[in-house]
Structure formats: C-alpha cells, structure tokens
Amino acid sequence: MGLEFNGVPAPAEGSAIDYKGEKFIVPDRAIIPYIEGDGTGRDIWKAARRVFDAAVEKVFRGKRRIVWYEVFAGEKAFKRFGEWLPQGTLDAIKEFRVAIKGPLTTPVGGGIRSLNVALRQLLNLYACWRPVKYIPGVPSPVRHPERMNIVIFRENTEDVYAGIEWREGSAQAKRLIDFVNAMLSVDGAKKRVRTDSGIGIKPISVTGTNQLVRRGLRFALDQGLKTVTLVHKGNIMKFTEGSFRDWGYQLAKEEFRGAIVTERESWILDQRDKNPAASIEAIAARVEPGLDMAPGAFRLQVETEVKACLDSIRATHGNGKWKGKVMVNDRIADSMLQQILTRADEYQVLCTPNLNGDYLSDACAAQIGGLGLAPGGNIGDGYGVFEATHGTAPKYADQDVVNPGALIRSGALMFEFIGWPEVGVLIERALAATIAEHRVTYDLERLMRMEGITGAEKLGTSAFADAIIENMSEKAVASG
Ligand code: NAP
C-alpha cells in the first residue's frame, strides 16, 4: 500500500526526493507537498503553480515534472480536521523533504503551534535563505537599487527567537532575577537586574553558528562569489553575537582554509607583499592603527597574530594569491544597515544571527521593491520549505488581485535548491520580462504611477501569471 498522510494518499504517479552524500536525488516525477495558504494564499498558489508547471515543461519538455501533493495547515486544516497543524502534514514534509507554502493566518488568541517553528524543530531548518536582487523597472525608494544583489543567510533556530522568556511579575521571572542578582553579580550593583523586568534569554551556540556559516560559505564557493560577511553586534553582546563572529571566522579557517582569506589576514599579507623586508612589529603597526600607544600585552597579541598568519598561509595565500580567495569579513549590524544604503554592491553573502537577519532582510527587500517580490526558504541539510515572506492580506482574498511574485520567486529558489537551476532561472527571467513590459499587479502599478510611470497595464493575479508564462520564450529557455 502507498503512503498516506492526513488520510489522503500520496500520488501514485510520483516518488519522493532523496538526499545522499549532501546532494538531492530528484526523480523525474518528483512529489512536492504544498500548503495552499489562507486568504490570498489561495489566489497566489493557483497562479504560482501554473508558472512552475509551465517552466518545468519548457525546460524538460515532458521528461520531468512535479507531482504536487496537497497537505494541510491553517484554516483549511482546521475546517477539515479540527486542527490547525495536523501531524500528517509535518510527517509528509519530512517524508518528501522539500515543500512550498502560501501564507497562513495566525489565529488570534494564541495557543496554536506555529508551522514554521514545528518544521524548524523537526527538520532542523537552521537557515532562512533570502536572496535580494533587483528586478529592473520595479519602483524603488533608492537611487541605485540595481546595486543590491545580496543573499542573506539568517540563523533560524536560536537567539531571542528561541522563545525562552518570562513576563514581568511572573514567578519564573522573579526566580531568575533573584538568582541573577544573588548569585551572578560580579560587579555589584552594576550587574543587577531591576526586579520589575520581563526576562528573555538569548542563546547563540557553536552548533547553530557553525551550520549557518558553513552554509553561507559553501553557497559563496558554489556560486563563485567573492565575499561573505558576518553581521553581528559583538561590540555590545560579546558572548553571544561576538562569539558568533569569532566562531564564524574559526569555522571558515578550519573548514575552508584553502579557499578563503579573512579581511584581517588580507591586510597582513598585503603589507608583506608590498614590503617583503618589513618586520613583524611594523606590519602589526600598519594593521592595527594606534598600536604604539596600546598596552604591551595587546601589542604582543597583535604581533603574535601577524606572525602566525604569515607562518601559516604566506606560502598559499601570499604574493597576491589571497586576492583570488573568498574574503570573509565582519560588520557591526548598525553599520551594515547603513552600508546596504550607501555601498550595497560591496556585499554578496551575509550570515547573520536571527534578529539581525530579520531586520536586515526586510530593509534590503524594501530597497528592491518591497515584500510583494521577496522570496524566502527555510533550509537545512536535506530539507527545505519555501514561502513568500508576506502574510495572507485577507482583505484581498479570492479577488484575484494580489501579486503572486514573492511565491513565484520562492518557487524559483526551490528549483535551484533541488538542483534544477535552469527552471529557477527561466522563472526569474520571465518575471523580469513581464515587469519590464509594465504588465503588473495593482501594487506595482500603484508604485509605478507614484513614480510618474504612466500607462502600466494593471493585471489580476492569474493574468499576471499568464503574462509570465507567455514570456517563457524559446530564447529565454535556450539562454537559461
Ligand atoms: P500582510 O498579509 O503581509 O498584508 C499587509 C499588506 O501588504 C497588504 O494589505 C498589502 O498592502 C500588502 N501585501 C501583502 N501581500 C501582498 C501581495 N501578495 N501582493 C500585493 N500586496 C501585498 O500582513 P498582515 O495584514 O499584517 O497579516 C495578515 C495575516 O497574515 C495575519 O494573520 C498574519 O499573522 C499572517 N502572516 C502570515 C505569514 C506567513 O504565513 N508566512 C507572514 C506574515 C503574516 P496594501 O493593502 O497596501 O495593498
């Protein structure tokens, strides 16, 4: 007997994607579970699915296709099974490994298990993958949106999102505050927590950091990119975000030594390349301005670092060879928020703890035209769940008006993830071509009008999908 989830048999004409040796093995009739989503999820899923099927058909001409398998969450699950998130849905996604979902209503009143949290725990979807790339013609609030082409890997399982917090006045908050104040105050009053505080815990682990940074570095190497930036607030939160930075560098050096150079190492090597006779002390002074006024112990520390760097990698990375490696650098989160506005083109891959990534990905998305076009995927080793980053926009539900672009782009990302990148590229090209023709949904038409672009054709959700499919020309397929 075949597999069955939520009492619905899995399609007999397809089979599951497998994962071996860190690679997906995708059958020609791959089953992919989908959750339609609530509200406008219904509109955008219908449209996006047609775009996905058309792109797969154009690229593989019937040799391969996706066998869609509906699984349930949100309102549809509640109506059908009396549960917002049936166990069968989680089991099906685990079985088939890769899934796509529309937005879900968060029921007012709470107490409902979140699908994303449940999936993250079950499948260790440790990274939120958010590419942010401008599509020409989309109105943007910045002068040079085309300079933004950044891929964000946001840690997905810990930080202040771990959900370990207690309300002010609760017995648990009181116990924890008493414990901290009585047992942990090393600097006396300075470290005291006010007794009328709410308390949250911010765990950042070696495990969570390593798996995220490894993912970011592998991505940069696979894609031939030149820079990976660790974004943190380690100047203030030394043992959480500061450690995220330190562990990130450590992992890069331990696991990717031949392929990477850290920014600081590049300065040291550059000094040596330019002046082969310079002493260790002279190089240290150039790398760390003001070193001559620093305490002796710090001077020694920097000189030791310079010597260790030259001894260990001068042969492999010196004489300019470091310029061909992936540069790993780090930036303080607040400065990064400035730099995406002023120097976006200097950054390619950002690895961030959870909260920084939340802020940064929305700020980046705003620069390229907002959430209506922002794709995302929650990914782990051998598992991925893709979704638009916007919500259910319930006031537009079932009216065939909203923009399906974000879900369509999330699907393009999904195809890249499973190793069918040509499908993703075709979808992106066709979407871009449609926007370039100024055939767009109401949200983009409104923005275009506000920018003084007149004559854009306002399309409904399904007509926009039709236009994208029309733009999957033979030429677009061939150049994919
Ligand atoms: P929202 O659904 O994202 O909608 C806010 C506004 O964003 C809409 O009114 C619309 O703006 C614009 N918008 C969103 N999606 C659009 C699209 N596809 N095309 C064009 N415009 C779009 O946010 P919300 O109203 O705060 O949340 C509604 C529900 O969604 C809540 O239950 C929330 O919990 C849930 N939610 C779910 C997810 C998820 O499942 N991943 C994520 C976020 C929120 P205009 O009215 O200006 O046109």
XYZ file of C-alpha atoms and ligand atoms in Angstrom:
528
model
C 0.000 0.000 0.000
C 1.206 3.512 -0.835
C 1.927 6.305 1.611
C -0.925 8.281 3.133
C -0.872 11.498 5.165
C -3.887 13.183 6.780
C -5.934 10.347 5.245
C -5.012 11.497 1.721
C -2.972 9.021 -0.358
C 0.279 10.362 -1.803
C 0.131 10.460 -5.621
C 0.997 7.074 -7.069
C 2.463 8.589 -10.243
C 5.376 10.274 -8.441
C 8.103 9.438 -5.944
C 9.995 11.165 -3.155
C 13.112 13.284 -3.477
C 16.022 11.590 -1.721
C 19.183 13.055 -0.205
C 22.537 11.284 -0.210
C 26.126 12.478 0.043
C 24.925 16.058 0.613
C 23.041 16.047 -2.721
C 19.399 15.767 -3.638
C 18.434 12.889 -5.867
C 15.369 14.140 -7.680
C 13.215 11.646 -9.584
C 11.738 12.670 -12.942
C 8.269 12.658 -11.343
C 9.131 14.348 -8.037
C 6.404 14.655 -5.401
C 6.421 18.071 -3.736
C 3.920 18.742 -0.948
C 2.323 22.168 -0.903
C 0.225 24.135 1.560
C -2.096 26.444 -0.320
C -2.210 29.015 2.479
C -5.039 31.143 3.841
C -6.635 34.326 2.462
C -4.812 35.437 -0.682
C -2.687 32.281 -0.369
C -5.436 30.657 -2.427
C -5.056 33.222 -5.230
C -1.277 33.258 -5.369
C -0.842 29.474 -5.066
C -3.120 28.802 -8.056
C -1.194 31.322 -10.154
C 2.261 30.279 -8.984
C 1.632 26.589 -9.572
C 0.801 27.244 -13.221
C 4.027 29.224 -13.601
C 6.052 26.387 -12.006
C 4.482 23.719 -14.215
C 4.972 25.796 -17.361
C 8.640 26.449 -16.555
C 9.382 22.768 -15.824
C 7.596 21.778 -19.039
C 9.520 24.378 -21.091
C 12.880 23.266 -19.720
C 12.403 19.489 -19.628
C 9.753 19.011 -22.344
C 7.818 16.352 -20.502
C 10.864 14.361 -19.368
C 10.486 15.729 -15.857
C 7.632 17.209 -13.935
C 6.490 17.998 -10.416
C 3.716 15.892 -8.921
C 2.048 18.266 -6.477
C 0.620 16.811 -3.283
C -1.624 18.949 -1.116
C -1.017 18.903 2.622
C -2.958 20.991 5.061
C -2.320 23.720 7.615
C -4.153 26.827 8.754
C -7.852 27.445 8.154
C -8.269 24.679 5.591
C -6.800 22.120 8.008
C -8.969 23.425 10.832
C -12.138 23.123 8.762
C -11.235 19.654 7.558
C -9.583 18.052 10.598
C -10.375 20.397 13.525
C -6.638 21.079 13.859
C -4.537 23.999 12.608
C -1.485 21.844 12.044
C -2.152 18.113 11.695
C 0.738 15.775 12.421
C 0.251 14.217 8.961
C 1.371 17.487 7.353
C 4.634 17.512 9.275
C 5.179 13.809 8.521
C 4.553 14.349 4.798
C 7.036 17.223 4.579
C 9.594 15.083 6.405
C 8.980 12.202 4.005
C 9.191 14.284 0.803
C 11.930 16.669 2.081
C 11.072 19.771 0.050
C 7.809 21.702 0.280
C 6.305 25.061 -0.601
C 3.658 27.034 1.254
C 1.435 30.048 0.969
C 0.980 32.391 3.937
C -1.062 31.192 6.905
C -3.325 33.111 9.252
C -2.028 33.450 12.771
C -5.234 32.779 14.755
C -5.993 35.498 17.275
C -5.863 34.233 20.856
C -2.639 32.218 20.572
C -2.034 28.714 21.847
C -1.562 27.442 18.285
C 1.565 25.601 17.343
C 3.350 27.542 14.583
C 4.041 25.519 11.457
C 7.363 27.238 10.913
C 8.526 26.614 14.466
C 7.366 22.972 14.334
C 9.118 22.390 10.994
C 12.286 24.113 12.100
C 12.489 21.822 15.104
C 11.512 18.647 13.261
C 13.758 19.098 10.217
C 16.432 21.401 11.668
C 15.737 24.120 9.089
C 18.563 26.138 10.524
C 18.879 28.835 7.846
C 16.434 31.301 6.411
C 17.661 31.907 2.867
C 16.664 35.302 1.445
C 18.225 36.451 -1.845
C 17.618 40.132 -2.508
C 18.105 41.078 -6.134
C 16.602 43.978 -8.005
C 14.310 43.418 -10.977
C 14.763 46.340 -13.424
C 11.681 48.507 -13.721
C 10.359 47.950 -10.196
C 9.962 51.309 -8.448
C 12.363 51.608 -5.544
C 12.890 54.217 -2.805
C 16.646 54.335 -3.511
C 18.517 55.846 -6.461
C 20.537 52.762 -7.376
C 18.519 49.669 -6.454
C 20.462 47.678 -9.082
C 23.488 47.795 -6.769
C 21.751 45.393 -4.397
C 22.405 41.739 -5.144
C 22.813 40.176 -1.732
C 21.992 36.718 -0.408
C 21.130 36.639 3.284
C 21.509 33.509 5.401
C 19.711 34.246 8.651
C 20.099 31.843 11.583
C 16.689 30.321 12.109
C 16.646 28.398 15.375
C 18.026 30.437 18.261
C 18.846 33.962 19.500
C 15.965 35.875 21.124
C 13.607 33.849 18.886
C 14.237 30.735 20.997
C 11.040 31.717 22.829
C 12.643 31.453 26.279
C 11.114 34.422 28.067
C 9.007 35.269 31.083
C 6.545 38.051 31.759
C 7.322 40.766 34.309
C 5.891 39.751 37.670
C 5.704 36.013 36.903
C 7.099 33.537 39.422
C 9.680 32.359 36.854
C 10.890 35.890 36.076
C 11.148 36.607 39.776
C 13.113 33.409 40.451
C 15.520 34.094 37.627
C 16.036 37.727 38.642
C 16.631 36.702 42.257
C 19.131 34.103 41.090
C 20.999 36.537 38.833
C 21.069 39.270 41.440
C 22.067 36.983 44.292
C 24.469 34.630 42.554
C 25.860 36.238 39.420
C 26.520 39.904 40.216
C 30.227 40.141 39.691
C 30.361 43.927 39.610
C 27.920 44.500 42.461
C 25.061 46.890 41.666
C 26.187 47.421 38.086
C 25.005 43.957 37.069
C 21.724 43.986 38.954
C 18.527 43.312 37.049
C 15.582 45.522 38.058
C 13.006 43.424 39.886
C 10.179 44.765 37.704
C 11.729 43.393 34.490
C 10.450 40.909 31.971
C 13.192 38.437 31.132
C 14.235 36.843 27.840
C 17.178 34.604 27.096
C 19.374 34.965 24.028
C 21.159 31.699 23.317
C 23.664 31.608 20.445
C 25.515 28.313 20.137
C 28.592 26.952 18.401
C 26.330 24.409 16.671
C 23.829 26.983 15.365
C 26.571 29.348 14.222
C 28.681 26.708 12.516
C 25.881 25.162 10.497
C 24.750 28.589 9.304
C 28.171 29.981 8.404
C 29.139 26.712 6.702
C 26.019 27.048 4.535
C 26.872 30.658 3.625
C 30.471 29.819 2.736
C 29.509 26.792 0.640
C 26.980 28.899 -1.211
C 29.580 31.586 -1.972
C 32.050 28.975 -3.242
C 29.454 27.154 -5.350
C 28.298 30.406 -6.926
C 31.785 31.840 -7.463
C 31.067 34.815 -5.173
C 33.841 36.848 -3.586
C 32.648 37.992 -0.156
C 30.967 36.526 2.922
C 30.157 38.960 5.722
C 29.352 38.014 9.333
C 26.896 40.608 10.644
C 26.781 40.922 14.428
C 26.524 43.251 17.392
C 29.524 41.727 19.141
C 30.813 45.055 20.422
C 27.911 45.008 22.923
C 26.844 41.347 23.204
C 30.286 39.821 23.443
C 29.465 36.251 24.380
C 26.551 35.779 22.006
C 26.965 37.941 18.894
C 30.717 38.457 19.471
C 31.110 34.699 19.691
C 29.008 34.293 16.527
C 31.667 36.382 14.752
C 34.608 34.509 16.362
C 33.155 31.042 15.695
C 32.321 32.070 12.141
C 35.945 33.050 11.458
C 37.183 29.908 13.187
C 34.954 27.678 11.068
C 35.992 29.478 7.879
C 39.672 28.908 8.696
C 39.253 25.304 9.819
C 36.972 24.016 7.074
C 37.667 26.301 4.094
C 41.314 27.317 4.634
C 42.492 26.923 1.053
C 39.568 28.856 -0.376
C 39.197 31.837 1.971
C 41.083 34.734 3.432
C 39.833 36.843 6.305
C 39.852 40.599 5.873
C 42.490 40.995 8.581
C 44.680 38.320 7.040
C 44.412 40.141 3.716
C 45.758 43.320 5.338
C 48.702 41.411 6.845
C 49.500 39.622 3.590
C 49.136 42.833 1.617
C 51.647 44.610 3.894
C 54.099 41.749 3.464
C 53.553 41.645 -0.332
C 54.221 45.381 -0.599
C 57.240 45.365 1.687
C 58.993 41.996 1.957
C 61.595 43.413 4.372
C 59.082 44.821 6.906
C 59.400 43.496 10.465
C 56.519 41.761 12.256
C 56.265 44.841 14.512
C 55.995 47.182 11.526
C 53.286 45.089 9.883
C 51.371 44.887 13.189
C 51.518 48.689 13.484
C 50.037 49.085 9.974
C 47.292 46.548 10.567
C 46.257 47.998 13.959
C 46.467 51.816 13.875
C 47.402 53.324 17.275
C 49.190 50.142 18.365
C 52.211 52.093 19.608
C 50.017 53.624 22.337
C 48.320 50.330 23.311
C 49.229 48.308 26.423
C 52.147 45.899 25.941
C 50.004 42.788 26.237
C 47.785 43.933 23.356
C 50.821 44.820 21.210
C 52.184 41.341 21.798
C 48.824 39.801 20.909
C 48.677 41.605 17.546
C 52.323 40.799 16.759
C 51.692 37.125 17.562
C 48.653 37.195 15.244
C 50.726 38.721 12.417
C 53.475 36.135 12.798
C 51.022 33.221 12.995
C 49.227 34.439 9.874
C 52.449 34.784 7.844
C 53.841 31.448 9.077
C 50.664 29.548 8.290
C 49.379 30.969 4.995
C 52.011 33.116 3.347
C 53.040 30.245 1.080
C 49.489 29.511 -0.053
C 47.909 32.986 0.121
C 50.855 35.434 -0.193
C 52.164 37.205 -3.305
C 48.667 38.379 -4.165
C 47.165 34.887 -4.203
C 44.781 35.996 -1.438
C 43.034 38.224 -3.967
C 41.597 35.119 -5.640
C 40.089 33.763 -2.403
C 36.669 34.372 -0.882
C 37.021 37.296 1.516
C 35.421 36.657 4.923
C 34.834 39.865 6.828
C 32.515 41.079 9.557
C 30.420 44.170 10.137
C 28.572 45.547 13.127
C 24.823 45.271 12.477
C 24.011 49.001 12.737
C 26.803 49.893 10.324
C 25.565 47.172 7.962
C 22.132 48.831 7.872
C 23.864 51.996 6.656
C 26.052 50.183 4.171
C 23.179 48.470 2.377
C 22.049 52.009 1.534
C 25.418 53.516 0.689
C 27.601 50.638 -0.575
C 25.309 47.674 -1.261
C 27.478 46.494 -4.149
C 30.363 45.672 -1.783
C 28.404 42.795 -0.230
C 27.329 39.454 -1.628
C 26.559 36.948 1.144
C 25.534 37.975 4.654
C 25.476 35.457 7.532
C 23.541 36.812 10.477
C 22.124 35.773 13.834
C 18.345 35.561 13.876
C 17.301 39.070 14.962
C 19.822 40.978 12.820
C 18.733 38.901 9.852
C 15.088 39.740 10.452
C 15.767 43.482 10.347
C 18.257 43.307 7.505
C 16.227 41.138 5.162
C 13.197 43.436 5.340
C 15.373 46.544 4.970
C 17.062 45.011 1.912
C 13.704 43.889 0.472
C 12.368 47.462 0.783
C 15.180 48.696 -1.465
C 14.275 46.365 -4.307
C 10.525 46.991 -4.287
C 9.099 45.604 -1.065
C 7.715 42.370 0.305
C 5.485 41.659 -2.716
C 8.555 40.386 -4.546
C 10.636 38.990 -1.662
C 11.225 35.231 -1.774
C 12.427 33.001 1.028
C 13.255 29.483 2.016
C 13.800 27.777 5.348
C 16.533 25.270 4.709
C 18.549 22.606 6.479
C 20.662 19.659 5.397
C 18.453 17.698 3.031
C 15.245 19.637 3.779
C 13.716 22.886 2.604
C 10.389 24.684 2.968
C 9.875 27.672 0.679
C 7.434 30.515 1.191
C 6.620 34.091 0.322
C 7.600 36.391 3.143
C 4.380 38.425 3.183
C 1.188 37.473 5.031
C -2.315 36.479 3.920
C -3.517 40.028 3.024
C -7.053 38.845 3.902
C -8.910 41.909 2.598
C -7.977 40.858 -0.944
C -8.727 37.130 -0.532
C -10.356 35.331 -3.512
C -10.439 38.545 -5.595
C -7.621 37.557 -7.955
C -5.790 40.849 -7.458
C -2.653 40.410 -5.331
C 0.880 39.940 -6.577
C 1.992 36.301 -6.720
C 5.608 37.398 -7.385
C 7.030 36.531 -3.979
C 5.661 32.974 -4.043
C 6.754 32.555 -7.666
C 10.285 33.672 -6.793
C 10.277 31.365 -3.741
C 9.493 28.530 -6.152
C 12.410 29.600 -8.367
C 14.596 29.333 -5.281
C 13.168 25.894 -4.536
C 14.112 24.665 -8.025
C 17.639 25.977 -7.522
C 17.758 24.191 -4.145
C 16.794 20.790 -5.551
C 19.278 21.087 -8.409
C 17.008 22.223 -11.261
C 18.521 25.729 -11.508
C 17.550 26.172 -15.165
C 13.888 26.176 -14.092
C 14.561 28.857 -11.477
C 16.474 30.988 -13.967
C 13.670 30.742 -16.542
C 11.068 31.781 -13.960
C 13.157 34.783 -12.860
C 13.747 35.859 -16.485
C 10.094 35.570 -17.446
C 9.022 37.521 -14.334
C 11.580 40.238 -15.067
C 10.478 40.428 -18.728
C 6.839 40.854 -17.668
C 7.677 43.666 -15.252
C 9.857 45.320 -17.899
C 6.765 45.396 -20.178
C 4.945 47.209 -17.341
C 2.339 44.441 -17.129
C 1.973 44.185 -13.368
C -0.423 43.637 -10.461
C -2.087 46.539 -8.640
C 0.672 47.035 -6.075
C 3.402 47.575 -8.658
C 1.104 49.585 -10.939
C 0.361 51.880 -7.973
C 4.071 52.299 -7.254
C 4.795 52.969 -10.908
C 2.125 55.657 -11.045
C 3.571 57.268 -7.919
C 6.963 57.311 -9.687
C 5.426 59.037 -12.705
C 5.473 55.928 -14.907
C 2.183 56.090 -16.782
C 0.468 53.505 -18.948
C 1.347 50.398 -16.934
C -1.175 47.635 -17.531
C -2.856 46.529 -14.288
C -3.324 42.759 -14.264
C -5.051 40.421 -11.845
C -3.178 37.598 -10.132
C -3.986 34.955 -12.743
C -3.468 37.291 -15.725
C -0.061 38.236 -14.334
C 0.808 34.515 -14.188
C -0.399 34.168 -17.810
C 1.859 37.047 -18.856
C 4.845 35.424 -17.123
C 4.138 32.138 -18.893
C 3.882 33.977 -22.230
C 7.338 35.368 -21.573
C 8.895 31.916 -21.255
C 10.011 32.134 -24.848
C 12.246 29.670 -26.650
C 15.002 32.306 -26.435
C 14.638 32.586 -22.652
C 14.797 28.796 -22.315
C 17.842 28.499 -24.576
C 19.795 31.205 -22.749
C 18.875 29.713 -19.350
P 0.147 41.033 5.045
O -0.772 39.913 4.868
O 1.530 40.834 4.546
O -0.518 42.283 4.311
C -0.183 43.635 4.569
C -0.287 44.451 3.300
O 0.839 44.151 2.475
C -1.490 44.171 2.413
O -2.638 44.823 2.865
C -0.974 44.697 1.092
O -0.859 46.119 1.130
C 0.465 44.208 1.104
N 0.601 42.852 0.544
C 0.823 41.655 1.192
N 0.903 40.651 0.331
C 0.754 41.185 -0.900
C 0.751 40.638 -2.210
N 0.916 39.327 -2.437
N 0.529 41.480 -3.248
C 0.374 42.792 -3.061
N 0.364 43.364 -1.840
C 0.554 42.577 -0.775
O 0.278 41.439 6.577
P -0.809 41.464 7.740
O -2.068 42.105 7.227
O -0.101 42.064 8.881
O -1.086 39.944 8.091
C -2.255 39.235 7.697
C -2.179 37.807 8.236
O -1.050 37.121 7.669
C -2.036 37.689 9.740
O -2.854 36.641 10.202
C -0.560 37.329 9.913
O -0.337 36.639 11.099
C -0.337 36.466 8.715
N 1.091 36.344 8.300
C 1.493 35.133 7.843
C 2.795 34.968 7.393
C 3.228 33.603 6.914
O 2.446 32.666 6.913
N 4.445 33.449 6.466
C 3.689 36.044 7.381
C 3.226 37.297 7.817
C 1.917 37.440 8.283
P -1.933 47.169 0.518
O -3.211 46.976 1.241
O -1.284 48.484 0.774
O -2.072 46.907 -0.935
